[in-house]
Amino acid sequence: MKVNKQLGKRFYQRLLVLSLGAIMLVATGCAATSSTNETNRATTVTNTINQQDKFEMKTKSLFINTSRDPQGNTAKMGDTFFGDVPHDTLFLNNYKVYQLGQEFPDDQFNIVYDAMKQADIIVIGTPVYWHTMSGGLKTLIDRMYELPYPDPNLEGKQLYFLMQGMNPSAETREQLPYTMTRVAKRYGMEYMGAARDAIELPILQKTLFEQVK
Ligand SMILES: Cc1cc2nc3c(=O)[nH]c(=O)nc-3n(C[C@H](O)[C@H](O)[C@H](O)COP(=O)(O)O)c2cc1C
């Protein structure tokens, strides 16, 4: 009887351990799935590598979205900013803009530059990645170093800057617009200001609306 009781106790102990193990396995599986989804968010975005030789502007306002995600928060910020103002959007990740110093025959910097040339108003939007601008935007402005300055093709164009992040540091909020003022100055563009969050967005938007009315 005593032996039977002990065997029964052991059986229930093992059952308990097995059940706990199973629960943990399921939980880990779920966690892994959700973190995989998060990790893969960027890679599940379908990139449409630009096949055209030219970016045909239909309007005079250009939004250059330098995010990883064409439907992400930078895109939403751009949409809100423009409101009803007709504009063209160039999603930079669809273009092969190689690093400054890299010379590959399929480089598409000139197409992006050409779009900028056609616009009167250029709005550049970036997410904050690692306390700074997106790599795409950094590469784009690095590549602009190849242009003459001031650049007769860019002179007089209005430049607006949009940035947003989860919780950008004070340094980031200072530094990014500063860089953009320097870019504008170098190429003779008129710097119209920056919006760094949803509070600043309507203020800058007012400036835009005044310019296009
Ligand atoms: C690689 C990476 C680095 C990030 N680093 C920062 C950061 O340093 N500071 C911050 O406030 N947010 C950071 N974020 C959060 C993004 O700025 C935030 O999610 C933003 O809304 C993303 O915009 P998007 O949807 O256009 O990509 C980071 C996100 C990623 C993917």
XYZ file of C-alpha atoms and ligand atoms in Angstrom:
244
model
C 0.000 0.000 0.000
C 2.791 2.317 1.030
C 4.656 1.521 -2.232
C 1.534 2.230 -4.284
C 1.029 5.559 -2.548
C 4.647 6.580 -3.274
C 4.312 5.523 -6.918
C 1.143 7.563 -7.191
C 2.856 10.594 -5.644
C 5.769 10.289 -8.097
C 3.370 9.962 -11.006
C 1.620 13.210 -10.049
C 4.980 14.961 -9.496
C 6.132 13.936 -12.990
C 2.823 14.984 -14.475
C 3.207 18.373 -12.837
C 6.774 18.793 -14.145
C 5.706 17.730 -17.655
C 2.754 20.101 -17.618
C 4.931 22.992 -16.486
C 7.430 22.134 -19.209
C 4.687 22.085 -21.823
C 3.355 25.461 -20.649
C 6.853 26.945 -20.821
C 7.418 25.553 -24.310
C 4.186 27.099 -25.572
C 5.003 30.404 -23.871
C 8.525 30.488 -25.341
C 7.111 29.637 -28.755
C 4.683 32.548 -28.535
C 7.401 34.943 -27.399
C 9.694 33.774 -30.183
C 6.951 34.240 -32.743
C 6.131 37.750 -31.605
C 9.779 38.807 -31.452
C 10.346 37.266 -34.885
C 7.419 39.287 -36.192
C 8.915 42.464 -34.699
C 12.380 41.652 -36.052
C 11.009 40.866 -39.462
C 8.767 43.895 -39.668
C 11.198 45.718 -41.898
C 11.944 42.728 -44.061
C 8.267 41.942 -44.653
C 7.940 45.362 -46.278
C 7.827 44.803 -50.003
C 10.475 46.962 -51.556
C 9.715 48.095 -55.041
C 13.119 48.735 -56.497
C 12.702 51.647 -58.832
C 12.893 50.590 -62.483
C 12.413 54.036 -64.006
C 15.147 56.364 -65.262
C 13.327 59.392 -63.945
C 10.976 60.284 -61.105
C 8.073 62.056 -62.821
C 6.754 64.707 -60.444
C 3.040 65.384 -60.799
C 3.114 68.257 -58.317
C 5.628 70.833 -57.119
C 5.935 69.390 -53.605
C 8.112 66.407 -52.868
C 8.080 64.271 -49.746
C 11.222 62.177 -49.387
C 10.454 59.462 -46.874
C 13.715 58.012 -45.590
C 12.170 55.443 -43.237
C 12.528 51.681 -43.514
C 8.761 51.403 -43.748
C 6.649 53.028 -46.491
C 3.591 52.833 -44.233
C 5.347 53.570 -40.953
C 5.229 56.497 -38.585
C 7.319 58.741 -40.829
C 4.823 58.163 -43.641
C 1.966 58.993 -41.277
C 3.731 62.151 -40.136
C 4.218 63.168 -43.785
C 0.550 62.512 -44.609
C -0.621 64.590 -41.655
C 1.820 67.355 -42.507
C 0.678 67.737 -46.100
C -3.021 67.447 -45.336
C -4.768 68.404 -48.571
C -1.641 69.820 -50.209
C -0.955 67.809 -53.374
C 2.475 66.234 -53.294
C 4.586 63.398 -54.616
C 6.201 60.886 -52.303
C 9.546 59.335 -52.993
C 10.236 56.374 -50.742
C 14.013 56.440 -50.600
C 14.477 52.750 -49.828
C 13.091 51.928 -53.258
C 16.153 53.595 -54.766
C 19.669 52.345 -54.897
C 21.568 55.232 -53.429
C 24.972 53.881 -52.640
C 27.363 55.242 -50.058
C 29.515 58.241 -50.854
C 32.621 56.847 -52.565
C 30.903 53.738 -53.890
C 30.613 53.789 -57.650
C 28.217 51.178 -58.954
C 26.623 51.351 -62.401
C 23.083 50.852 -61.058
C 23.292 53.773 -58.633
C 20.099 55.870 -58.596
C 21.177 58.982 -56.709
C 20.621 61.068 -59.834
C 16.971 60.041 -59.998
C 16.410 61.272 -56.451
C 18.354 64.438 -57.216
C 16.298 64.929 -60.355
C 13.073 64.674 -58.332
C 14.440 67.341 -55.986
C 15.224 69.554 -58.959
C 11.603 69.360 -60.163
C 10.141 70.370 -56.785
C 9.660 73.819 -55.308
C 8.992 72.404 -51.866
C 11.070 69.529 -50.498
C 10.000 67.843 -47.293
C 12.417 65.337 -45.866
C 11.125 62.916 -43.267
C 13.168 60.628 -41.083
C 12.613 58.291 -38.173
C 15.129 58.432 -35.359
C 17.284 55.335 -35.523
C 20.076 54.992 -32.998
C 19.750 58.593 -31.832
C 20.220 59.990 -35.283
C 18.682 60.170 -38.743
C 17.992 57.048 -40.789
C 20.959 55.596 -42.640
C 19.153 56.304 -45.904
C 18.950 60.010 -45.173
C 22.552 60.151 -44.004
C 23.680 58.508 -47.229
C 21.513 60.864 -49.278
C 22.990 63.990 -47.729
C 26.486 62.501 -47.900
C 25.931 61.992 -51.609
C 24.792 65.589 -51.976
C 28.407 66.410 -51.218
C 29.035 65.539 -54.864
C 26.899 68.522 -55.928
C 28.170 72.026 -56.515
C 27.383 74.504 -53.781
C 25.381 76.566 -53.777
C 23.631 74.400 -56.319
C 21.779 76.360 -59.015
C 19.440 73.367 -59.327
C 18.446 73.521 -55.674
C 18.826 77.207 -54.944
C 15.668 78.853 -53.635
C 13.804 75.608 -52.964
C 12.067 75.391 -49.628
C 13.248 72.655 -47.309
C 11.078 71.327 -44.471
C 12.269 68.679 -42.082
C 10.159 66.097 -40.272
C 11.556 63.706 -37.703
C 9.938 61.398 -35.187
C 11.015 58.646 -32.848
C 9.922 56.638 -29.857
C 11.516 59.089 -27.433
C 14.339 61.040 -29.088
C 16.892 62.501 -26.718
C 17.350 66.265 -26.378
C 20.660 65.928 -28.240
C 18.990 64.185 -31.155
C 16.217 66.764 -31.302
C 18.852 69.486 -31.464
C 21.336 67.832 -33.733
C 19.194 66.562 -36.592
C 17.542 69.885 -37.485
C 20.944 71.529 -37.134
C 22.397 69.220 -39.766
C 19.482 69.972 -42.042
C 19.998 73.724 -41.663
C 23.581 73.182 -42.808
C 22.479 71.136 -45.802
C 19.980 73.827 -46.790
C 22.554 76.584 -46.387
C 25.228 74.816 -48.387
C 22.997 74.277 -51.405
C 21.206 77.623 -51.254
C 17.867 76.214 -50.122
C 15.502 78.108 -47.853
C 15.195 76.222 -44.584
C 11.591 76.446 -43.427
C 11.950 74.636 -40.117
C 11.543 71.279 -38.449
C 8.778 69.373 -36.729
C 10.082 66.868 -34.215
C 6.816 65.534 -32.883
C 3.053 65.783 -33.153
C 3.033 69.017 -31.140
C 5.403 70.809 -33.494
C 3.791 69.415 -36.631
C 0.788 71.786 -36.854
C 3.079 74.772 -36.270
C 5.271 73.873 -39.226
C 2.194 72.905 -41.189
C 0.879 76.429 -40.790
C 4.036 77.679 -42.505
C 3.501 75.217 -45.345
C -0.145 76.179 -45.779
C 0.797 79.861 -45.889
C 3.311 79.122 -48.651
C 0.958 77.112 -50.849
C -2.265 79.110 -50.504
C 16.991 50.523 -35.642
C 16.093 51.379 -34.794
C 16.677 52.250 -33.893
C 15.882 53.122 -33.149
N 16.476 54.012 -32.316
C 15.714 54.945 -31.699
C 16.330 55.962 -30.920
O 17.536 56.028 -30.768
N 15.525 56.900 -30.352
C 14.159 56.879 -30.499
O 13.482 57.760 -29.988
N 13.556 55.903 -31.224
C 14.298 54.948 -31.826
N 13.702 53.970 -32.586
C 12.240 53.962 -32.701
C 11.786 54.635 -33.985
O 12.290 55.935 -34.128
C 10.247 54.728 -33.988
O 9.706 53.443 -33.885
C 9.768 55.414 -35.240
O 8.395 55.724 -35.072
C 9.956 54.557 -36.472
O 9.489 55.245 -37.605
P 9.107 54.431 -38.923
O 7.812 53.677 -38.619
O 8.920 55.416 -40.008
O 10.258 53.500 -39.171
C 14.469 53.065 -33.294
C 13.900 52.136 -34.170
C 14.702 51.306 -34.917
C 14.081 50.348 -35.893
